XYZ file of C-alpha atoms in Angstrom:
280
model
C 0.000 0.000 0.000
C 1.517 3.443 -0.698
C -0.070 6.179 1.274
C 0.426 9.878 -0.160
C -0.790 13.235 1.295
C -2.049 16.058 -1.164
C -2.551 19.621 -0.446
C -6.177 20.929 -1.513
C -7.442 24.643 -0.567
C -4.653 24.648 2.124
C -5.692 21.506 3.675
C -4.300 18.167 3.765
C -5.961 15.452 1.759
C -5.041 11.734 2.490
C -4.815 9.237 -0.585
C -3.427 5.722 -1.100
C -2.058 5.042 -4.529
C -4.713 2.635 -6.217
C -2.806 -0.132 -9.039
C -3.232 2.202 -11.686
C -1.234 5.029 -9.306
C -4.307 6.784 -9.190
C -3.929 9.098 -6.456
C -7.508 7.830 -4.361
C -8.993 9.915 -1.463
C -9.583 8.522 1.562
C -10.502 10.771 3.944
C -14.008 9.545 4.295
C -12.038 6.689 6.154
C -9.498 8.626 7.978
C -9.089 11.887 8.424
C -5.461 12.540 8.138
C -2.456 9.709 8.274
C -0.955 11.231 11.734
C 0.020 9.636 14.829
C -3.090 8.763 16.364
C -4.329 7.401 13.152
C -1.179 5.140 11.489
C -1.883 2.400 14.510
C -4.982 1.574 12.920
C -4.889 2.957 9.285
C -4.029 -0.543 7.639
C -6.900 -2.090 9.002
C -9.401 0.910 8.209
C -7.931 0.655 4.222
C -7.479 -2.832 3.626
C -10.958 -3.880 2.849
C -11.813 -0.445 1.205
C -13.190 -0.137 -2.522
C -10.530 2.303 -3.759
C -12.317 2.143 -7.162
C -15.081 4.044 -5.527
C -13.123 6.701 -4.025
C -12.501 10.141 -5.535
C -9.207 10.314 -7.718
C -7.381 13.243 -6.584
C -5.054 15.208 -9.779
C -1.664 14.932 -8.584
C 1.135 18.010 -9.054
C 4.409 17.582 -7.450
C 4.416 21.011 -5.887
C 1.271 19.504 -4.141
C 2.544 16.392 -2.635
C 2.868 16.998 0.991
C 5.060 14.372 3.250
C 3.130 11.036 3.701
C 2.261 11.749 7.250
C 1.958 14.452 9.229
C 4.777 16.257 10.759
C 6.334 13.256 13.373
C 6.586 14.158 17.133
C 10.482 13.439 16.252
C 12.997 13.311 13.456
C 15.680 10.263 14.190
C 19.078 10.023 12.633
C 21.762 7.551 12.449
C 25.085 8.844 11.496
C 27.691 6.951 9.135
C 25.575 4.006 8.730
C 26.918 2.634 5.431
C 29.995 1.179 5.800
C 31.485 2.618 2.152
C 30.544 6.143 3.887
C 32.375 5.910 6.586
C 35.223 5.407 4.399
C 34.436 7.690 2.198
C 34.786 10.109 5.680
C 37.821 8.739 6.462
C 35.918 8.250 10.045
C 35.863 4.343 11.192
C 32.791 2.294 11.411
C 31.020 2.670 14.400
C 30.568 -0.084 17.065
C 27.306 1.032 18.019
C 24.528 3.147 15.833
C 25.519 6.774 16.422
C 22.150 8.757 16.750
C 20.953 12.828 16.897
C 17.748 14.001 15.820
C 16.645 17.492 12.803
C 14.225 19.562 14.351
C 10.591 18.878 13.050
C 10.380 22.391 11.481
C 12.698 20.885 8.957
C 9.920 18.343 7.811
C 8.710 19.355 4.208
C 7.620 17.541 1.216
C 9.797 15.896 -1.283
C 9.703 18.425 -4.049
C 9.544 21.751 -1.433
C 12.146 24.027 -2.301
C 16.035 23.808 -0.182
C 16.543 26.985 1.365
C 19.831 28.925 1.097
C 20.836 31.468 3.625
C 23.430 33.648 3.173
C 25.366 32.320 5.836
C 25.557 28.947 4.603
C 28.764 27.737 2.520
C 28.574 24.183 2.796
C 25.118 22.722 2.023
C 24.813 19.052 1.591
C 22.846 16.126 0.276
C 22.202 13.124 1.377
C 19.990 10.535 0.199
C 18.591 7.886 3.167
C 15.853 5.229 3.338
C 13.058 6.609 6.207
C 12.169 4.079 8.581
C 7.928 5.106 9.539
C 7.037 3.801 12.964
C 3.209 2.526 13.104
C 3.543 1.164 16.364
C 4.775 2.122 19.935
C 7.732 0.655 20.484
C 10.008 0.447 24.190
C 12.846 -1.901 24.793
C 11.802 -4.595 21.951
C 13.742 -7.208 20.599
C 15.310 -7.177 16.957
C 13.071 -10.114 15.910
C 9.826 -7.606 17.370
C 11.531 -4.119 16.283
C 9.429 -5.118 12.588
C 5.998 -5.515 14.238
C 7.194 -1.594 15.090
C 7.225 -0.291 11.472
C 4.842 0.665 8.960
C 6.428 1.556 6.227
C 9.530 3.347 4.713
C 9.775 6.910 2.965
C 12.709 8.479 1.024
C 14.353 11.304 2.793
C 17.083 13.845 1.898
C 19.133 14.241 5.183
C 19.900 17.836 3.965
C 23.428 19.921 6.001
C 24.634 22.356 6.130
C 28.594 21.086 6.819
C 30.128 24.193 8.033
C 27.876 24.364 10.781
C 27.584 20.429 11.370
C 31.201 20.178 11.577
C 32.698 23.680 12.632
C 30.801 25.294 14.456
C 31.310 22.889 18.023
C 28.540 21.043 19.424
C 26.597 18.269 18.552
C 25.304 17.669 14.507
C 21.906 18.655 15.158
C 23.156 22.286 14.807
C 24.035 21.778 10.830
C 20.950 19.498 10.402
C 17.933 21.746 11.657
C 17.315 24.499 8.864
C 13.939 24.773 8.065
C 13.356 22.027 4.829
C 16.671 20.217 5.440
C 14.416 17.347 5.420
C 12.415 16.464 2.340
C 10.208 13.462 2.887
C 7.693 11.411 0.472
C 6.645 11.322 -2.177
C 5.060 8.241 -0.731
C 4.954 6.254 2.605
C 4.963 2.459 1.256
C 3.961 -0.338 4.060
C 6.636 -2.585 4.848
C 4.450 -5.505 3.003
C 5.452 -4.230 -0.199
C 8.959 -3.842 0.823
C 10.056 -7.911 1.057
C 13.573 -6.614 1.680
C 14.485 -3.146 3.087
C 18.339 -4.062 2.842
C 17.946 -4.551 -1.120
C 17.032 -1.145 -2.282
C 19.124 0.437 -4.561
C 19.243 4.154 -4.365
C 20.831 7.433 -6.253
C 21.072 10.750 -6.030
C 21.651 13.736 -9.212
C 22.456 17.384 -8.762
C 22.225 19.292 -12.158
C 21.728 16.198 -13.810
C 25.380 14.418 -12.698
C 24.938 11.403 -11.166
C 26.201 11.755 -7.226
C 25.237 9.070 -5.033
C 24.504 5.123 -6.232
C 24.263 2.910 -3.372
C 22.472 0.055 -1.858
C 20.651 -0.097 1.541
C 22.697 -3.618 1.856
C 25.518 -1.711 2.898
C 23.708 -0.625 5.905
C 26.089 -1.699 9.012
C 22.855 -1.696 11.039
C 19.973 -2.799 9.641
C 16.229 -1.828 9.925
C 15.685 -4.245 12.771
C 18.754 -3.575 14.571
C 18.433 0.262 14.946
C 14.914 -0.049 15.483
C 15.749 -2.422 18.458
C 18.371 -0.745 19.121
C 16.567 2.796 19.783
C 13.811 1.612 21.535
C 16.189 0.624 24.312
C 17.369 4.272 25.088
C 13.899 6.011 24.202
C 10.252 5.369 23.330
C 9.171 5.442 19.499
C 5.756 6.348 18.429
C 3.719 5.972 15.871
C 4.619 8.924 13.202
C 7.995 9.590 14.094
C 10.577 9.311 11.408
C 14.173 7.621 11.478
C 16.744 8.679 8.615
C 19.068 5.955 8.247
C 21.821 7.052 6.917
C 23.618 7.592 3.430
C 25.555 5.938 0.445
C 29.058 7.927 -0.389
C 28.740 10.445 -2.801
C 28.039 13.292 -0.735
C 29.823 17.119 -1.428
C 31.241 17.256 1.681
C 33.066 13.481 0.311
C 34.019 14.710 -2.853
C 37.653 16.145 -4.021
C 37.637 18.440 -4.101
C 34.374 18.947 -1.951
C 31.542 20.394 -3.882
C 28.267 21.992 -2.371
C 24.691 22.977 -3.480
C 24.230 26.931 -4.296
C 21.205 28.792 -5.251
C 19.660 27.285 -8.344
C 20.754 23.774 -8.151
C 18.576 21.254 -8.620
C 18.348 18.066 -6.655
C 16.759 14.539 -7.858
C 16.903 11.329 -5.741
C 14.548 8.232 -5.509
C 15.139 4.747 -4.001
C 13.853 2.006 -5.854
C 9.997 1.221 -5.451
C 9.433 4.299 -3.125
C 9.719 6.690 -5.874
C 11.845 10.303 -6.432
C 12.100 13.607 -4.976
C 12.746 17.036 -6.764
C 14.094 19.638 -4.950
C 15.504 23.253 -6.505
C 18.311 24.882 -4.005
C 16.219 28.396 -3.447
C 17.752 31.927 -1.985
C 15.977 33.500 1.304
């Protein structure tokens, strides 16, 4: 199932893609995919006639993240192991976590924003883990009961301020749009393998990023285990998992996104984001 969230009039419209990728509404079943809703939204669709639903026209300026903004934005840093390399960091024992603030939660095709005191903005392309259910000190064979579904996110820095500035990451990771999410949310039943998903990354039409979520050094399961032992996830919130080399900040020399440039990323059967770089 692939659930997608439209804006109409200023409002958000829910929709599940039907097998035609007919964008359906649903909202006479639910009124919004958010976190008191996701716990039970797969059992409200499944026996739903989506031919009878209202098809919704779909413009990518329109497509809004596939569920509304999470009570928190997870990370994990330097998960793929060709990264880390790439970084010249090693490869960490233990998932390395930090959080973007939620106000950087946008849709996949919203614009980046460039502020004049940025000189070292980033891409990164990452599979997004979607929690459906609570989830507190569970196991790794549990931690996929946990999860709905997975997104595609740009994990959008700024790298002067990530890594120069002192303090922790979440400094160069919580401009407003540094995280891009959507176009779809696709449930986990349609994802047979979330460590088999190839995934790339273009700015200006140059090819960037080409990875594979099978060089994950923690896996879906493991991080979601892993998390829920430190804090509790709910339904909603969002984990970025990290990203395939290829980044500017990896590149010799490095190379960064200015006003103008335009970003394109997708990860095989979740789709592809479109994002322009965009002066304040």
């Amino acid at each position: 199932m692939k659930l997608l969230r439209l804006t109409v009039d200023g409002s958000a419209v829910p929709c599940i893609l039907d097998g035609e990728g007919n964008a359906r509404e649903v909202s006479s079943l639910v009124q919004d995919f958010t976190a008191e809703t996701l716990p039970g939204v797969l059992a409200v669709l499944s026996g739903a006639d989506f031919a009878a639903l209202p098809v919704m026209p779909v413009v990518d300026a329109d497509i809004l993240p596939p569920v509304a903004r999470p009570g928190t934005i997870w990370c994990v840093g330097l998960n793929y192991s060709d990264h880390a390399e790439e970084a010249g960091l090693p490869v960490p024992s233990e998932p390395i976590l930090f959080n973007k603030a939620a106000g950087t939660y946008c849709g996949p095709n919203a614009p980046l924003l460039h502020s004049e005191k940025m000189s070292k903005l980033d891409w990164e392309v990452e599979l997004g883990i979607v929690i459906g259910k609570r989830a507190l000190n569970v196991s790794r064979a549990e931690a996929m009961d946990h999860v709905l579904g997975f997104t595609i996110v740009n994990d959008v820095s700024e790298r002067a301020w990530q890594m120069e500035r002192g303090g922790q990451w979440v400094k160069g990771k919580s401009f407003p749009n540094f995280c891009p999410t959507g176009p779809w949310l696709v449930t986990k039943d349609e994802v047979p393998d979330p460590q088999a998903l190839s995934m790339w990354l273009d700015v200006n039409g140059e090819r960037m990023q080409a990875g594979t979520t099978a060089r994950m050094i923690f896996d879906v399961a493991t991080i979601v285990s892993y998390m829920s032992e430190f804090c509790v996830l709910e339904p909603g919130d969002l984990i970025c998992t990290g990203t395939p080399p290829g980044v500017g900040m990896g590149k010799k020399p490095p190379r960064y996104l200015g006003p103008g440039d335009v970003v394109e990323l997708g990860i095989d059967g979740l789709g592809r984001q479109r994002q322009v770089v965009q002066s304040l």
